[in-house]
């Protein structure tokens, strides 16, 4: 019996040593120390032993059980540690790996230009005013000194919704609305950005819908020189400190006198394809607010004067970024838009 027990023990220890994982080890525990295991079997045979041998065997059985149990416990500690090591190895994060880049969208060039112009004028004390895109004929034309049937209405071919309602052709109606709100008291100092609509056939330089920013200043002693100085600051900020402006006489029904404003070309006056050899590029329309417009909006034109200007962001962006077709702004080709990302 003693030999049987010793064999059992060495057999068990061998298996414990060879156990590869915790499950195998547990199977060994159940097999050797469980109720139906061989050690229990040996115990059952104790009845046949003599009274002297019984305590000796009993003690031996206990030693064998304990040895096996200890061996299992030790092995269990080893296997558990190994399992944790393995888990850790699997879950290792290499913090030195470069992250996967997140794609960040780019601001649309027109938004960028609009915000740049807004910032510039806000810095000069202007506030931003907005108004409806579906506008009344009164605000879009009549209050701007363009009565019904006036030939100058043809300058801005219009999408009419009803005879009195239209898609605004410029953001000047926002200026009228703002002046009205002032109840005849100055100063007014606003810029009006927004979408405008004209019945044009789309091509490289025309679009039936485009964006505009117009500016308006009304106050006492506002003069043409104020307009010129303001636009000079604008041109230098938008296109570069070395640029100059020049004013050419023009006509708008809502301003008198009216001017067309050119910026000196980036070629430095030598003449290139952008300025068509002239050294100057037309960028906006402007003028002194017509007394009729001031009066219709409730201002005393003997006390108040003002200047106004208007430009299209598309044209500014095309000149600034060298874009050759206005349709690029609206066709949303990612290859075009990505070029305006500040993140790549
Ligand atoms: N409203 C004019 C246009 O869209 C631009 C402009 C604004 C001209 C203010 C002069 C003064 O054509």
XYZ file of N, CA and C in Angstrom, residues 82-297:
648
model
N 1.731 33.278 -15.462
C 2.009 33.166 -16.899
C 0.821 33.674 -17.700
N -0.402 33.324 -17.207
C -1.602 33.750 -17.931
C -1.695 35.280 -17.959
N -1.370 35.902 -16.826
C -1.412 37.370 -16.776
C -0.377 37.968 -17.722
N 0.823 37.351 -17.694
C 1.878 37.831 -18.600
C 1.428 37.787 -20.051
N 0.785 36.659 -20.375
C 0.354 36.460 -21.750
C -0.690 37.505 -22.137
N -1.629 37.711 -21.218
C -2.681 38.687 -21.456
C -2.081 40.083 -21.671
N -1.122 40.407 -20.807
C -0.479 41.723 -20.916
C 0.231 41.875 -22.249
N 0.906 40.775 -22.645
C 1.642 40.829 -23.905
C 0.677 41.060 -25.061
N -0.498 40.401 -24.979
C -1.487 40.550 -26.049
C -2.036 41.964 -26.119
N -2.188 42.570 -24.947
C -2.835 43.877 -24.905
C -1.858 45.047 -24.934
N -0.618 44.757 -25.182
C 0.370 45.837 -25.183
C 0.018 46.889 -26.222
N 0.046 48.124 -25.808
C -0.178 49.223 -26.753
C 1.159 49.889 -27.001
N 1.504 49.968 -28.309
C 2.764 50.623 -28.633
C 2.502 52.121 -28.745
N 2.840 52.815 -27.658
C 2.525 54.246 -27.651
C 3.400 55.050 -28.603
N 4.411 54.400 -29.160
C 5.279 55.140 -30.083
C 4.754 55.070 -31.523
N 3.718 54.204 -31.759
C 3.170 54.127 -33.115
C 2.507 55.447 -33.476
N 2.689 55.915 -34.699
C 1.987 57.151 -35.088
C 0.474 56.902 -35.144
N -0.335 57.880 -34.739
C -1.781 57.724 -34.743
C -2.322 57.694 -36.154
N -3.559 57.149 -36.322
C -4.139 57.194 -37.653
C -4.702 58.590 -37.866
N -4.334 59.216 -38.964
C -4.754 60.608 -39.155
C -6.274 60.745 -39.297
N -6.835 61.754 -38.669
C -8.267 62.030 -38.794
C -8.417 63.053 -39.913
N -9.313 62.764 -40.834
C -9.478 63.708 -41.945
C -10.303 64.901 -41.482
N -9.741 66.083 -41.638
C -10.447 67.287 -41.228
C -10.829 68.066 -42.471
N -12.066 68.503 -42.540
C -12.519 69.224 -43.720
C -11.894 70.605 -43.815
N -12.014 71.184 -44.977
C -11.464 72.528 -45.178
C -12.605 73.528 -45.248
N -12.302 74.744 -44.844
C -13.308 75.783 -44.972
C -13.474 76.105 -46.458
N -14.697 76.276 -46.898
C -14.926 76.624 -48.296
C -14.267 77.987 -48.567
N -13.606 78.119 -49.733
C -12.892 79.378 -49.999
C -13.793 80.614 -49.876
N -15.073 80.469 -50.226
C -15.957 81.647 -50.128
C -16.240 82.008 -48.672
N -16.367 80.981 -47.829
C -16.566 81.234 -46.393
C -15.319 81.926 -45.839
N -14.179 81.418 -46.298
C -12.921 81.968 -45.813
C -12.787 83.447 -46.179
N -13.064 83.754 -47.437
C -12.978 85.148 -47.898
C -13.996 86.009 -47.132
N -15.214 85.490 -47.002
C -16.266 86.256 -46.305
C -15.825 86.578 -44.885
N -15.313 85.567 -44.192
C -14.915 85.797 -42.795
C -13.721 86.749 -42.698
N -12.822 86.619 -43.667
C -11.655 87.502 -43.666
C -12.099 88.966 -43.837
N -13.030 89.172 -44.769
C -13.516 90.540 -45.022
C -14.317 91.035 -43.811
N -15.146 90.143 -43.266
C -15.921 90.530 -42.068
C -14.986 90.963 -40.941
N -13.960 90.145 -40.699
C -13.013 90.457 -39.613
C -12.368 91.818 -39.811
N -11.977 92.059 -41.066
C -11.312 93.327 -41.377
C -12.226 94.512 -41.045
N -13.498 94.416 -41.485
C -14.402 95.552 -41.267
C -14.884 95.639 -39.821
N -15.055 94.484 -39.191
C -15.422 94.514 -37.764
C -14.323 95.251 -36.997
N -13.072 95.014 -37.404
C -11.935 95.691 -36.795
C -11.980 97.207 -36.987
N -12.724 97.642 -38.008
C -12.832 99.085 -38.255
C -14.149 99.633 -37.703
N -14.815 98.841 -36.868
C -16.011 99.340 -36.182
C -17.331 99.060 -36.875
N -17.306 98.224 -37.918
C -18.557 97.888 -38.611
C -19.258 96.749 -37.889
N -20.569 96.636 -38.078
C -21.266 95.434 -37.618
C -21.803 94.701 -38.845
N -22.054 93.399 -38.680
C -22.525 92.573 -39.792
C -24.050 92.552 -39.768
N -24.666 92.867 -40.910
C -26.136 92.843 -40.998
C -26.559 91.855 -42.075
N -27.639 91.125 -41.794
C -28.129 90.163 -42.779
C -29.605 90.384 -43.058
N -30.053 89.840 -44.189
C -31.464 90.015 -44.537
C -31.934 88.876 -45.421
N -33.216 88.909 -45.835
C -33.784 87.780 -46.587
C -33.276 87.694 -48.024
N -33.197 86.440 -48.524
C -32.787 86.239 -49.914
C -33.974 86.406 -50.859
N -35.172 86.038 -50.366
C -36.390 86.340 -51.127
C -36.816 87.721 -50.651
N -36.786 88.676 -51.562
C -36.908 90.076 -51.157
C -38.063 90.771 -51.876
N -38.513 91.856 -51.276
C -39.553 92.658 -51.943
C -38.907 93.555 -52.980
N -39.639 93.765 -54.070
C -39.154 94.650 -55.125
C -38.780 96.004 -54.524
N -39.561 96.450 -53.550
C -39.326 97.754 -52.935
C -37.906 97.868 -52.382
N -37.479 96.874 -51.594
C -36.149 96.966 -50.956
C -35.020 96.715 -51.945
N -35.276 95.812 -52.907
C -34.207 95.461 -53.842
C -33.973 96.561 -54.884
N -35.062 97.245 -55.263
C -34.953 98.228 -56.348
C -35.477 99.614 -55.977
N -36.776 99.694 -55.638
C -37.402 101.025 -55.536
C -36.722 101.925 -54.518
N -36.481 101.407 -53.338
C -35.863 102.231 -52.289
C -34.400 102.534 -52.600
N -33.884 101.902 -53.671
C -32.502 102.177 -54.080
C -32.489 103.071 -55.324
N -33.562 103.855 -55.449
C -33.624 104.818 -56.545
C -33.787 104.137 -57.906
N -34.418 102.995 -57.894
C -34.676 102.256 -59.133
C -36.176 101.997 -59.253
N -36.943 103.025 -59.613
C -38.400 102.816 -59.720
C -38.730 101.815 -60.823
N -39.955 101.315 -60.775
C -40.379 100.342 -61.804
C -40.216 100.964 -63.195
N -39.697 100.178 -64.121
C -39.522 100.665 -65.476
C -38.209 101.404 -65.700
N -37.435 101.592 -64.638
C -36.142 102.280 -64.795
C -35.206 101.402 -65.633
N -34.592 101.983 -66.646
C -33.760 101.141 -67.533
C -32.603 100.461 -66.809
N -32.136 101.080 -65.717
C -30.981 100.490 -65.026
C -31.330 99.161 -64.347
N -32.623 98.847 -64.257
C -32.979 97.527 -63.700
C -32.408 96.406 -64.581
N -32.203 96.722 -65.840
C -31.663 95.716 -66.757
C -30.224 95.344 -66.413
N -29.556 96.184 -65.594
C -28.177 95.868 -65.207
C -28.143 94.592 -64.366
N -29.237 94.312 -63.715
C -29.295 93.125 -62.849
C -30.514 92.295 -63.240
N -30.305 91.361 -64.159
C -31.415 90.528 -64.629
C -31.947 89.699 -63.470
N -33.258 89.723 -63.290
C -33.825 89.293 -62.008
C -34.730 88.064 -62.110
N -34.617 87.201 -61.112
C -35.580 86.096 -60.969
C -36.771 86.618 -60.172
N -37.908 86.794 -60.830
C -39.112 87.241 -60.110
C -39.909 86.035 -59.635
N -40.481 86.149 -58.444
C -41.368 85.103 -57.930
C -42.807 85.536 -58.170
N -43.108 86.773 -57.809
C -44.359 87.436 -58.181
C -43.913 88.825 -58.648
N -44.823 89.653 -59.181
C -44.385 90.989 -59.610
C -43.762 91.810 -58.463
N -44.094 91.473 -57.219
C -43.558 92.253 -56.102
C -42.467 91.533 -55.307
N -42.271 90.256 -55.634
C -41.342 89.442 -54.838
C -40.278 88.843 -55.761
N -39.035 88.872 -55.321
C -37.959 88.407 -56.202
C -36.819 87.802 -55.379
N -35.878 87.134 -56.075
C -34.646 86.702 -55.433
C -33.729 87.917 -55.470
N -33.234 88.341 -54.317
C -32.463 89.590 -54.314
C -31.281 89.508 -55.279
N -31.022 90.603 -55.960
C -29.956 90.626 -56.966
C -28.657 91.174 -56.381
N -28.753 91.744 -55.184
C -27.575 92.244 -54.467
C -27.938 92.313 -52.980
N -26.965 92.601 -52.119
C -27.330 92.676 -50.697
C -27.645 94.120 -50.282
N -27.757 95.027 -51.259
C -28.140 96.415 -50.940
C -29.477 96.530 -50.188
N -30.459 95.642 -50.464
C -31.709 95.770 -49.689
C -31.493 95.664 -48.175
N -30.449 94.963 -47.757
C -30.164 94.872 -46.320
C -29.746 96.252 -45.792
N -29.087 97.017 -46.650
C -28.676 98.364 -46.249
C -29.901 99.258 -46.058
N -30.862 99.109 -46.983
C -32.101 99.898 -46.860
C -32.827 99.533 -45.566
N -32.971 98.237 -45.346
C -33.664 97.779 -44.127
C -32.972 98.303 -42.867
N -31.639 98.266 -42.884
C -30.898 98.724 -41.698
C -31.069 100.231 -41.493
N -30.991 100.982 -42.598
C -31.152 102.451 -42.480
C -32.539 102.778 -41.924
N -33.551 102.061 -42.411
C -34.924 102.311 -41.923
C -35.012 102.115 -40.412
N -34.331 101.080 -39.937
C -34.376 100.764 -38.497
C -33.740 101.878 -37.663
N -32.822 102.624 -38.280
C -32.136 103.685 -37.534
C -33.005 104.913 -37.308
N -34.158 104.966 -37.959
C -35.104 106.070 -37.754
C -34.482 107.430 -38.033
N -33.665 107.511 -39.075
C -33.129 108.808 -39.487
C -31.939 109.295 -38.672
N -31.451 108.446 -37.778
C -30.305 108.867 -36.952
C -29.044 108.066 -37.302
N -27.959 108.792 -37.505
C -26.686 108.126 -37.776
C -25.910 107.927 -36.498
N -24.741 107.378 -36.517
C -24.153 106.803 -37.733
C -24.619 105.359 -37.992
N -24.515 104.981 -39.258
C -24.752 103.586 -39.660
C -23.410 103.088 -40.207
N -23.020 101.926 -39.791
C -21.727 101.401 -40.248
C -21.844 99.879 -40.320
N -22.207 99.387 -41.492
C -22.480 97.941 -41.605
C -21.817 97.325 -42.831
N -21.617 96.019 -42.748
C -21.353 95.251 -43.959
C -22.407 94.159 -44.042
N -22.809 93.849 -45.280
C -23.895 92.902 -45.521
C -23.404 91.782 -46.424
N -23.049 90.635 -45.847
C -22.648 89.498 -46.673
C -23.864 88.627 -46.998
N -23.819 87.919 -48.102
C -24.921 86.991 -48.365
C -24.978 86.522 -49.804
N -25.931 85.595 -50.034
C -26.114 85.032 -51.379
C -27.010 85.956 -52.192
N -26.694 86.085 -53.455
C -27.529 86.877 -54.354
C -27.757 86.101 -55.650
N -28.772 86.522 -56.417
C -29.215 85.737 -57.577
C -29.421 86.635 -58.788
N -28.934 86.175 -59.935
C -29.202 86.921 -61.166
C -29.424 85.961 -62.317
N -30.297 86.377 -63.238
C -30.596 85.498 -64.371
C -29.481 85.544 -65.394
N -28.403 84.862 -65.082
C -27.264 84.798 -65.992
C -27.098 83.360 -66.461
N -26.534 83.190 -67.656
C -26.176 81.829 -68.074
C -24.822 81.526 -67.450
N -24.727 80.374 -66.801
C -23.482 80.029 -66.116
C -22.356 79.773 -67.113
N -21.237 80.390 -66.862
C -20.016 80.074 -67.616
C -18.821 80.312 -66.686
N -17.635 80.450 -67.239
C -16.438 80.536 -66.388
C -16.445 81.759 -65.478
N -17.162 82.817 -65.887
C -17.144 84.039 -65.069
C -18.530 84.458 -64.581
N -19.574 83.722 -64.958
C -20.937 84.076 -64.518
C -21.584 82.915 -63.794
N -22.365 83.278 -62.769
C -23.126 82.252 -62.072
C -24.474 82.865 -61.699
N -25.557 82.078 -61.817
C -26.892 82.626 -61.519
C -27.043 82.883 -60.017
N -26.130 82.297 -59.233
C -26.153 82.562 -57.792
C -24.712 82.780 -57.351
N -24.478 83.816 -56.612
C -23.116 84.072 -56.131
C -23.188 84.786 -54.790
N -22.054 85.179 -54.253
C -22.090 85.835 -52.942
C -21.537 87.249 -53.051
N -22.008 88.067 -52.157
C -21.638 89.490 -52.171
C -21.389 89.979 -50.760
N -20.538 90.969 -50.669
C -20.464 91.730 -49.417
C -20.595 93.191 -49.798
N -21.536 93.832 -49.187
C -21.659 95.270 -49.420
C -21.415 95.991 -48.105
N -20.941 97.205 -48.212
C -20.694 98.007 -47.014
C -21.430 99.325 -47.111
N -21.809 99.864 -45.961
C -22.504 101.157 -45.944
C -22.083 101.939 -44.708
N -21.734 103.207 -44.947
C -21.469 104.096 -43.819
C -22.317 105.342 -44.032
N -23.129 105.705 -43.057
C -23.900 106.950 -43.126
C -23.602 107.743 -41.861
N -23.286 109.010 -42.025
C -22.994 109.844 -40.866
C -22.874 111.289 -41.292
N -22.461 112.119 -40.348
C -22.243 113.515 -40.727
C -20.819 113.647 -41.252
N -20.679 114.433 -42.305
C -19.354 114.687 -42.896
C -18.654 113.442 -43.444
N -19.419 112.487 -43.912
C -18.770 111.338 -44.585
C -18.464 111.755 -46.013
N -17.196 111.574 -46.401
C -16.767 112.079 -47.703
C -16.184 110.974 -48.580
N -16.019 111.308 -49.829
C -15.448 110.371 -50.801
C -14.058 109.904 -50.357
N -13.326 110.804 -49.704
C -11.972 110.434 -49.263
C -12.033 109.346 -48.191
N -13.130 109.335 -47.404
C -13.300 108.263 -46.415
C -13.470 106.920 -47.123
N -14.258 106.965 -48.198
C -14.462 105.747 -48.993
C -13.121 105.268 -49.556
N -12.383 106.185 -50.116
C -11.117 105.807 -50.762
C -10.136 105.221 -49.730
N -10.037 105.877 -48.585
C -9.128 105.388 -47.541
C -9.527 104.006 -47.054
N -10.848 103.812 -46.888
C -11.357 102.516 -46.413
C -11.015 101.409 -47.416
N -11.252 101.703 -48.695
C -11.010 100.674 -49.709
C -9.512 100.407 -49.908
N -8.707 101.417 -49.643
C -7.258 101.234 -49.730
C -6.789 100.246 -48.644
N -7.325 100.432 -47.440
C -7.002 99.503 -46.340
C -7.448 98.086 -46.716
N -8.658 98.012 -47.269
C -9.208 96.712 -47.671
C -8.306 96.018 -48.704
N -7.928 96.752 -49.742
C -7.136 96.153 -50.830
C -5.775 95.676 -50.323
N -5.170 96.465 -49.460
C -3.842 96.088 -48.954
C -3.931 94.867 -48.046
N -5.004 94.785 -47.274
C -5.187 93.635 -46.383
C -5.487 92.367 -47.187
N -6.314 92.494 -48.210
C -6.725 91.306 -48.966
C -5.650 90.827 -49.930
N -4.970 91.767 -50.568
C -4.073 91.367 -51.666
C -2.596 91.606 -51.392
N -2.284 92.400 -50.387
C -0.870 92.631 -50.083
C -0.586 94.126 -49.923
N 0.386 94.426 -49.049
C 0.653 95.816 -48.670
C 1.145 96.661 -49.840
N 1.649 96.002 -50.887
C 2.189 96.772 -52.010
C 1.121 97.133 -53.050
N -0.128 96.686 -52.814
C -1.171 96.962 -53.811
C -1.748 98.370 -53.639
N -2.182 98.908 -54.774
C -2.812 100.236 -54.742
C -4.194 100.158 -55.363
N -5.007 101.186 -55.102
C -6.320 101.206 -55.764
C -6.432 102.452 -56.635
N -7.332 102.353 -57.598
C -7.666 103.569 -58.354
C -9.175 103.564 -58.570
N -9.756 104.772 -58.608
C -11.198 104.891 -58.803
C -11.466 105.412 -60.214
N -12.421 104.767 -60.866
C -12.834 105.229 -62.200
C -14.295 105.626 -62.127
N -14.695 106.706 -62.803
C -16.101 107.101 -62.773
C -16.991 106.001 -63.355
N -18.147 105.814 -62.744
C -19.048 104.782 -63.231
C -20.483 105.225 -62.963
N -21.409 104.305 -63.101
C -22.798 104.659 -62.791
C -23.497 103.558 -61.999
N -24.098 103.931 -60.889
C -25.066 103.083 -60.184
C -26.223 104.001 -59.791
N -27.438 103.532 -59.892
C -28.582 104.410 -59.586
C -28.608 104.849 -58.121
N -28.033 104.040 -57.238
C -28.129 104.315 -55.795
C -26.971 105.124 -55.244
N -25.962 105.410 -56.087
C -24.837 106.226 -55.606
C -24.561 107.366 -56.599
N -24.119 108.478 -56.053
C -23.773 109.631 -56.900
C -22.750 110.493 -56.177
N -21.557 110.660 -56.623
C -21.012 109.976 -57.802
C -20.764 108.482 -57.533
N -20.638 107.745 -58.641
C -20.354 106.310 -58.546
C -18.970 106.034 -59.116
N -18.349 105.029 -58.577
C -17.019 104.666 -59.085
C -16.893 103.151 -59.220
N -15.967 102.780 -60.084
C -15.545 101.396 -60.215
C -14.155 101.393 -59.597
N -13.861 100.390 -58.773
C -12.575 100.404 -58.073
C -11.677 99.294 -58.612
N -10.481 99.677 -58.999
C -9.486 98.713 -59.485
C -8.377 98.556 -58.452
N -7.803 97.360 -58.420
C -6.629 97.113 -57.583
C -5.454 96.875 -58.526
N -4.279 97.386 -58.159
C -3.127 97.167 -59.026
C -2.819 95.673 -59.086
N -2.390 95.232 -60.248
C -2.221 93.788 -60.488
C -0.946 93.272 -59.816
N -0.954 91.971 -59.536
C 0.214 91.360 -58.902
C 1.450 91.403 -59.812
N 1.242 91.662 -61.099
C 2.388 91.724 -62.018
C 3.157 93.033 -61.817
N 2.626 93.897 -60.958
C 3.330 95.137 -60.648
C 3.210 96.174 -61.759
N 2.208 96.019 -62.611
C 1.954 97.025 -63.639
C 2.601 96.707 -64.980
N 3.365 95.613 -65.029
C 4.020 95.237 -66.285
C 2.997 94.787 -67.326
N 1.899 94.248 -66.808
C 0.871 93.725 -67.709
C 0.995 92.229 -67.835
N -0.099 91.511 -67.498
C -0.075 90.040 -67.599
C -1.453 89.575 -68.040
N -1.645 88.250 -68.079
C -2.923 87.742 -68.587
C -4.071 88.050 -67.619
N -3.756 88.148 -66.315
C -4.822 88.398 -65.341
C -5.389 89.813 -65.506
N -4.494 90.784 -65.673
C -4.969 92.178 -65.830
C -5.136 92.527 -67.311
N -5.002 91.551 -68.151
C -5.109 91.729 -69.612
C -4.207 92.870 -70.098
N -3.038 92.915 -69.511
C -2.036 93.872 -69.967
C -2.215 95.290 -69.450
N -3.251 95.529 -68.619
C -3.509 96.909 -68.190
C -2.822 97.274 -66.878
N -2.434 96.268 -66.093
C -1.824 96.542 -64.791
C -2.856 96.767 -63.686
N -4.153 96.763 -64.033
C -5.203 96.995 -63.031
C -6.304 95.946 -63.145
N -6.883 95.595 -62.006
C -7.975 94.607 -61.988
C -9.181 95.226 -61.290
N -10.340 95.122 -61.948
C -11.550 95.680 -61.345
C -12.037 94.750 -60.234
N -12.284 95.303 -59.035
C -12.738 94.428 -57.949
C -14.081 94.815 -57.337
N -14.473 96.064 -57.405
C -15.766 96.387 -56.792
C -16.358 97.681 -57.299
N -17.650 97.869 -56.962
C -18.368 99.095 -57.291
C -18.613 99.867 -56.010
N -18.663 101.197 -56.118
C -18.842 101.990 -54.904
C -19.341 103.387 -55.265
N -19.580 104.180 -54.243
C -19.981 105.559 -54.502
C -20.538 106.219 -53.255
N -20.932 107.477 -53.414
C -21.571 108.207 -52.316
C -23.071 107.955 -52.397
N -23.659 107.595 -51.279
C -25.086 107.213 -51.274
C -25.925 108.353 -51.862
N -26.774 108.015 -52.823
C -27.620 109.004 -53.499
C -28.568 109.646 -52.488
N -28.712 110.974 -52.549
C -29.609 111.644 -51.594
C -31.025 111.049 -51.591
N -31.501 110.622 -52.755
C -32.843 110.008 -52.808
C -32.922 108.760 -51.934
N -31.837 107.992 -51.943
C -31.813 106.744 -51.152
C -31.839 107.088 -49.659
N -31.061 108.095 -49.278
C -31.038 108.520 -47.869
C -32.432 109.000 -47.449
N -33.043 109.824 -48.286
C -34.357 110.395 -47.952
C -35.421 109.301 -47.835
N -35.405 108.351 -48.800
C -36.406 107.273 -48.768
C -36.256 106.401 -47.520
N -35.033 106.333 -47.012
C -34.809 105.519 -45.808
C -34.984 106.347 -44.536
